[in-house]
Tab-separated table of C-alpha atoms in Angstrom:
chain	number	residue	atom	x	y	z
A	29	UNK	CA	-5.981	-9.210	-32.466
A	30	UNK	CA	-8.734	-6.607	-32.234
A	31	UNK	CA	-11.416	-6.578	-29.569
A	32	UNK	CA	-14.131	-4.183	-28.513
A	33	UNK	CA	-14.330	-3.110	-24.887
A	34	UNK	CA	-17.147	-1.006	-23.541
A	35	UNK	CA	-17.468	-1.384	-19.771
A	36	UNK	CA	-18.410	2.294	-19.449
A	37	UNK	CA	-20.054	4.776	-21.833
A	38	UNK	CA	-16.948	6.983	-22.045
A	39	UNK	CA	-14.440	4.148	-22.390
A	40	UNK	CA	-13.027	3.481	-25.860
A	41	UNK	CA	-11.822	0.373	-27.597
A	42	UNK	CA	-8.142	-0.179	-26.738
A	43	UNK	CA	-7.151	-1.814	-30.014
A	44	UNK	CA	-6.129	0.243	-32.995
A	45	UNK	CA	-6.428	-0.446	-36.679
A	46	UNK	CA	-2.842	-1.664	-36.559
A	47	UNK	CA	-3.758	-4.774	-34.543
A	48	UNK	CA	-1.278	-6.599	-32.346
A	49	UNK	CA	2.139	-5.192	-31.671
A	50	UNK	CA	4.792	-7.567	-32.880
A	51	UNK	CA	8.027	-5.575	-32.941
A	52	UNK	CA	10.584	-4.768	-30.280
A	53	UNK	CA	10.273	-1.721	-28.036
A	54	UNK	CA	6.654	-2.584	-27.490
A	55	UNK	CA	6.069	0.065	-24.854
A	56	UNK	CA	7.246	2.764	-27.266
A	57	UNK	CA	5.053	1.344	-30.013
A	58	UNK	CA	2.010	1.218	-27.801
A	59	UNK	CA	2.676	4.731	-26.522
A	60	UNK	CA	2.931	5.991	-30.110
A	61	UNK	CA	-0.287	4.214	-31.017
A	62	UNK	CA	-2.235	5.671	-28.104
A	63	UNK	CA	-0.688	9.082	-28.670
A	64	UNK	CA	-1.874	9.033	-32.284
A	65	UNK	CA	-5.393	8.243	-31.085
A	66	UNK	CA	-5.307	11.209	-28.706
A	67	UNK	CA	-3.850	13.616	-31.226
A	68	UNK	CA	-6.195	12.379	-33.963
A	69	UNK	CA	-9.264	12.898	-31.800
A	70	UNK	CA	-10.244	9.249	-31.459
A	71	UNK	CA	-9.466	9.557	-27.762
A	72	UNK	CA	-10.896	12.795	-26.421
A	73	UNK	CA	-10.214	14.755	-23.207
A	74	UNK	CA	-12.052	13.070	-20.365
A	75	UNK	CA	-12.230	9.636	-22.034
A	76	UNK	CA	-11.238	6.796	-19.770
A	77	UNK	CA	-8.634	4.308	-20.951
A	78	UNK	CA	-9.324	0.582	-20.693
A	79	UNK	CA	-7.656	-1.156	-17.769
A	80	UNK	CA	-4.073	-2.398	-17.924
A	81	UNK	CA	-5.310	-5.961	-18.384
A	82	UNK	CA	-7.711	-5.001	-21.162
A	83	UNK	CA	-5.035	-3.063	-23.054
A	84	UNK	CA	-2.569	-5.932	-22.605
A	85	UNK	CA	-5.020	-8.479	-23.992
A	86	UNK	CA	-6.098	-6.246	-26.876
A	87	UNK	CA	-2.548	-5.631	-28.083
A	88	UNK	CA	-0.984	-8.962	-27.139
A	89	UNK	CA	1.563	-7.472	-24.745
A	90	UNK	CA	2.298	-7.724	-21.035
A	91	UNK	CA	0.869	-5.444	-18.394
A	92	UNK	CA	4.396	-4.146	-17.803
A	93	UNK	CA	4.531	-2.931	-21.409
A	94	UNK	CA	1.168	-1.205	-20.946
A	95	UNK	CA	2.326	0.394	-17.702
A	96	UNK	CA	5.486	1.759	-19.357
A	97	UNK	CA	3.542	3.117	-22.333
A	98	UNK	CA	1.016	4.842	-20.095
A	99	UNK	CA	3.848	6.311	-18.015
A	100	UNK	CA	5.362	7.822	-21.167
A	101	UNK	CA	2.086	9.499	-22.078
A	102	UNK	CA	1.585	10.759	-18.534
A	103	UNK	CA	5.045	12.330	-18.625
A	104	UNK	CA	4.038	14.088	-21.846
A	105	UNK	CA	0.852	15.371	-20.273
A	106	UNK	CA	-1.457	13.390	-22.566
A	107	UNK	CA	-2.889	11.188	-19.803
A	108	UNK	CA	-3.644	11.684	-16.127
A	109	UNK	CA	-4.626	9.386	-13.267
A	110	UNK	CA	-7.601	9.859	-10.980
A	111	UNK	CA	-7.229	7.990	-7.727
A	112	UNK	CA	-9.701	5.156	-7.555
A	113	UNK	CA	-11.118	5.895	-11.010
A	114	UNK	CA	-8.436	5.014	-13.560
A	115	UNK	CA	-6.463	6.746	-16.298
A	116	UNK	CA	-8.059	9.452	-18.434
A	117	UNK	CA	-7.153	11.528	-21.462
A	118	UNK	CA	-5.968	14.890	-20.159
A	119	UNK	CA	-7.205	18.238	-21.357
A	120	UNK	CA	-4.826	19.931	-23.816
A	121	UNK	CA	-2.052	21.773	-22.026
A	122	UNK	CA	-1.510	25.475	-22.634
A	123	UNK	CA	2.152	24.719	-23.327
A	124	UNK	CA	2.541	21.576	-25.417
A	125	UNK	CA	5.310	19.107	-24.425
A	126	UNK	CA	8.117	18.218	-26.815
A	127	UNK	CA	7.311	15.216	-29.009
A	128	UNK	CA	8.608	13.641	-32.201
A	129	UNK	CA	6.655	11.950	-34.967
A	130	UNK	CA	5.997	8.311	-33.901
A	131	UNK	CA	7.567	7.150	-37.194
A	132	UNK	CA	10.957	7.974	-35.642
A	133	UNK	CA	10.647	4.666	-33.794
A	134	UNK	CA	10.261	2.568	-36.924
A	135	UNK	CA	13.849	2.036	-38.122
A	136	UNK	CA	17.497	2.823	-37.550
A	137	UNK	CA	17.365	5.019	-40.648
A	138	UNK	CA	14.695	7.254	-39.167
A	139	UNK	CA	16.494	7.456	-35.823
A	140	UNK	CA	19.318	9.273	-37.653
A	141	UNK	CA	17.344	12.516	-37.529
A	142	UNK	CA	17.196	12.331	-33.747
A	143	UNK	CA	20.874	11.417	-33.600
A	144	UNK	CA	21.745	14.569	-35.535
A	145	UNK	CA	20.007	16.598	-32.836
A	146	UNK	CA	22.048	14.770	-30.193
A	147	UNK	CA	25.236	15.287	-32.176
A	148	UNK	CA	24.750	19.046	-32.160
A	149	UNK	CA	24.122	19.038	-28.414
A	150	UNK	CA	26.837	16.677	-27.212
A	151	UNK	CA	29.915	18.886	-27.574
A	152	UNK	CA	28.323	21.992	-26.104
A	153	UNK	CA	26.937	20.084	-23.150
A	154	UNK	CA	30.402	18.736	-22.363
A	155	UNK	CA	31.886	22.226	-22.672
A	156	UNK	CA	29.352	23.682	-20.241
A	157	UNK	CA	29.927	20.786	-17.850
A	158	UNK	CA	33.656	21.615	-17.850
A	159	UNK	CA	32.817	25.168	-16.793
A	160	UNK	CA	30.184	24.363	-14.177
A	161	UNK	CA	30.507	20.834	-12.789
A	162	UNK	CA	30.830	20.516	-9.029
A	163	UNK	CA	33.309	18.159	-7.389
A	164	UNK	CA	30.442	15.852	-6.498
A	165	UNK	CA	29.254	15.786	-10.107
A	166	UNK	CA	32.743	14.995	-11.378
A	167	UNK	CA	32.901	12.142	-8.882
A	168	UNK	CA	29.542	11.015	-10.210
A	169	UNK	CA	30.892	10.946	-13.763
A	170	UNK	CA	33.746	8.719	-12.645
A	171	UNK	CA	31.280	6.379	-10.934
A	172	UNK	CA	29.211	6.297	-14.131
A	173	UNK	CA	32.312	5.150	-16.043
A	174	UNK	CA	32.841	2.395	-13.488
A	175	UNK	CA	29.240	1.271	-13.972
A	176	UNK	CA	29.801	0.915	-17.722
A	177	UNK	CA	32.897	-1.207	-17.055
A	178	UNK	CA	30.962	-3.336	-14.579
A	179	UNK	CA	28.200	-3.958	-17.109
A	180	UNK	CA	30.748	-5.146	-19.674
A	181	UNK	CA	32.430	-7.483	-17.168
A	182	UNK	CA	29.045	-8.963	-16.281
A	183	UNK	CA	28.208	-9.546	-19.933
A	184	UNK	CA	25.451	-6.935	-20.199
A	185	UNK	CA	25.128	-4.600	-23.168
A	186	UNK	CA	25.784	-1.504	-21.026
A	187	UNK	CA	23.245	0.613	-22.880
A	188	UNK	CA	21.501	1.832	-19.731
A	189	UNK	CA	24.839	2.635	-18.111
A	190	UNK	CA	26.083	4.457	-21.215
A	191	UNK	CA	22.924	6.555	-21.340
A	192	UNK	CA	23.287	7.303	-17.631
A	193	UNK	CA	26.857	8.518	-18.218
A	194	UNK	CA	25.811	11.014	-20.870
A	195	UNK	CA	22.837	12.073	-18.781
A	196	UNK	CA	25.223	12.770	-15.906
A	197	UNK	CA	27.221	15.087	-18.173
A	198	UNK	CA	23.995	16.942	-18.898
A	199	UNK	CA	23.313	17.255	-15.174
A	200	UNK	CA	26.827	18.614	-14.661
A	201	UNK	CA	25.974	21.657	-16.785
A	202	UNK	CA	23.786	22.884	-13.940
A	203	UNK	CA	20.992	23.439	-16.468
A	204	UNK	CA	18.115	21.030	-15.744
A	205	UNK	CA	16.701	21.519	-19.233
A	206	UNK	CA	19.620	19.591	-20.731
A	207	UNK	CA	18.891	16.614	-18.487
A	208	UNK	CA	15.248	16.679	-19.500
A	209	UNK	CA	16.101	16.960	-23.176
A	210	UNK	CA	18.604	14.098	-23.061
A	211	UNK	CA	16.109	11.994	-21.123
A	212	UNK	CA	13.537	12.625	-23.842
A	213	UNK	CA	15.956	11.690	-26.630
A	214	UNK	CA	16.936	8.436	-24.939
A	215	UNK	CA	13.744	6.654	-25.990
A	216	UNK	CA	14.718	7.180	-29.634
A	217	UNK	CA	18.413	6.328	-29.244
A	218	UNK	CA	18.261	3.153	-27.155
A	219	UNK	CA	17.897	0.638	-30.002
A	220	UNK	CA	20.581	2.310	-32.096
A	221	UNK	CA	22.946	2.147	-29.150
A	222	UNK	CA	22.347	-1.592	-28.840
A	223	UNK	CA	23.485	-1.990	-32.439
A	224	UNK	CA	26.689	-0.023	-31.934
A	225	UNK	CA	27.535	-1.548	-28.552
A	226	UNK	CA	27.011	-4.986	-30.083
A	227	UNK	CA	29.424	-4.063	-32.856
A	228	UNK	CA	32.009	-2.768	-30.385
A	229	UNK	CA	31.700	-5.788	-28.107
A	230	UNK	CA	32.979	-8.029	-30.901
A	231	UNK	CA	36.447	-6.446	-30.762
A	232	UNK	CA	38.531	-5.697	-27.698
A	233	UNK	CA	40.235	-2.796	-29.437
A	234	UNK	CA	36.854	-1.172	-30.083
A	235	UNK	CA	35.863	-1.543	-26.444
A	236	UNK	CA	39.158	-0.067	-25.315
A	237	UNK	CA	38.734	2.878	-27.682
A	238	UNK	CA	35.281	3.651	-26.273
A	239	UNK	CA	36.596	3.358	-22.724
A	240	UNK	CA	39.450	5.765	-23.496
A	241	UNK	CA	37.109	8.251	-25.195
A	242	UNK	CA	34.744	8.288	-22.228
A	243	UNK	CA	37.674	8.743	-19.883
A	244	UNK	CA	39.049	11.617	-21.991
A	245	UNK	CA	35.720	13.455	-21.784
A	246	UNK	CA	35.651	13.132	-18.010
A	247	UNK	CA	39.288	14.203	-17.686
A	248	UNK	CA	38.616	17.335	-19.753
A	249	UNK	CA	35.597	18.201	-17.624
A	250	UNK	CA	37.566	17.590	-14.419
A	251	UNK	CA	40.371	19.816	-15.756
A	252	UNK	CA	37.851	22.641	-16.321
A	253	UNK	CA	38.840	22.737	-19.982
A	254	UNK	CA	35.700	23.448	-22.076
A	255	UNK	CA	37.563	23.456	-25.400
A	256	UNK	CA	39.005	20.011	-24.757
A	257	UNK	CA	35.687	18.707	-23.433
A	258	UNK	CA	33.870	19.880	-26.552
A	259	UNK	CA	36.524	18.309	-28.787
A	260	UNK	CA	36.571	14.975	-26.921
A	261	UNK	CA	32.786	14.660	-26.924
A	262	UNK	CA	32.581	15.397	-30.652
A	263	UNK	CA	35.423	13.019	-31.460
A	264	UNK	CA	33.669	10.296	-29.481
A	265	UNK	CA	30.722	10.420	-31.880
A	266	UNK	CA	32.890	10.618	-35.002
A	267	UNK	CA	34.996	7.679	-33.862
A	268	UNK	CA	31.805	5.732	-33.215
A	269	UNK	CA	30.972	6.231	-36.895
A	270	UNK	CA	34.365	4.913	-37.910
A	271	UNK	CA	33.922	1.803	-35.736
A	272	UNK	CA	30.587	1.080	-37.411
A	273	UNK	CA	32.284	1.257	-40.806
A	274	UNK	CA	35.191	-0.934	-39.695
A	275	UNK	CA	32.767	-3.455	-38.212
A	276	UNK	CA	30.814	-3.651	-41.465
A	277	UNK	CA	27.602	-2.310	-39.921
A	278	UNK	CA	27.500	0.601	-42.364
A	279	UNK	CA	29.369	1.492	-45.542
A	280	UNK	CA	30.762	4.798	-46.679
A	281	UNK	CA	27.985	4.958	-49.213
A	282	UNK	CA	25.499	5.000	-46.338
A	283	UNK	CA	27.239	7.199	-43.827
A	284	UNK	CA	23.908	8.670	-42.743
A	285	UNK	CA	23.165	5.594	-40.651
A	286	UNK	CA	25.766	6.843	-38.230
A	287	UNK	CA	25.864	8.411	-34.834
A	288	UNK	CA	23.577	5.889	-33.182
A	289	UNK	CA	26.388	5.395	-30.720
A	290	UNK	CA	25.933	7.569	-27.641
């Protein structure tokens, strides 16, 4: 549905040419849509966004979805809030924030490119964590493993807990830029992880393999063994690919659709 909203001279219509949002990950879709309007010049610095309710009605989504999408764009420096006035398009920053093409959100195939970035990072992050992690951070990694187990026992997909585990490894490097980078990549990996965790949940042996791989990474970090940590983290991703093949999610002829497992 498309509607025109003009409660103030500087306010723009919230609906885009794409109409209603009908796919999953609606907050990401809406964020990408608004981002494209900003970057394309349809929304200009100083323009005021429609209200949460107006955006929700225009795009057929909930106010929670709108709030999450706006939060994403604020974190990227594209929008800013003015107390008592609303949300406005921010002036271009001198240093532009990291961003990927919105098309990355459109399919598992396109997420592969982001996964390849993560694949390159994963082993080195684990190796640095083995060199630098504090006792408290190692304890935190063990708690993160317990949270994944708890999610599985309670019948949840464990995606959030799995992401938190890998984010904790990034934090254990002592380099805050890794945590920020992993946090950024999460928005593009979440749906792929749901696919792989769903595949693994169908077989107890798969779940046990993942549990053992996670534990091996933590043990290598706790042992201050960067070579082993790098190897275990890399193997974790490669074994995830093998599980997808064994589960029939991908075939060897389409090995590129791999690595969506965290």
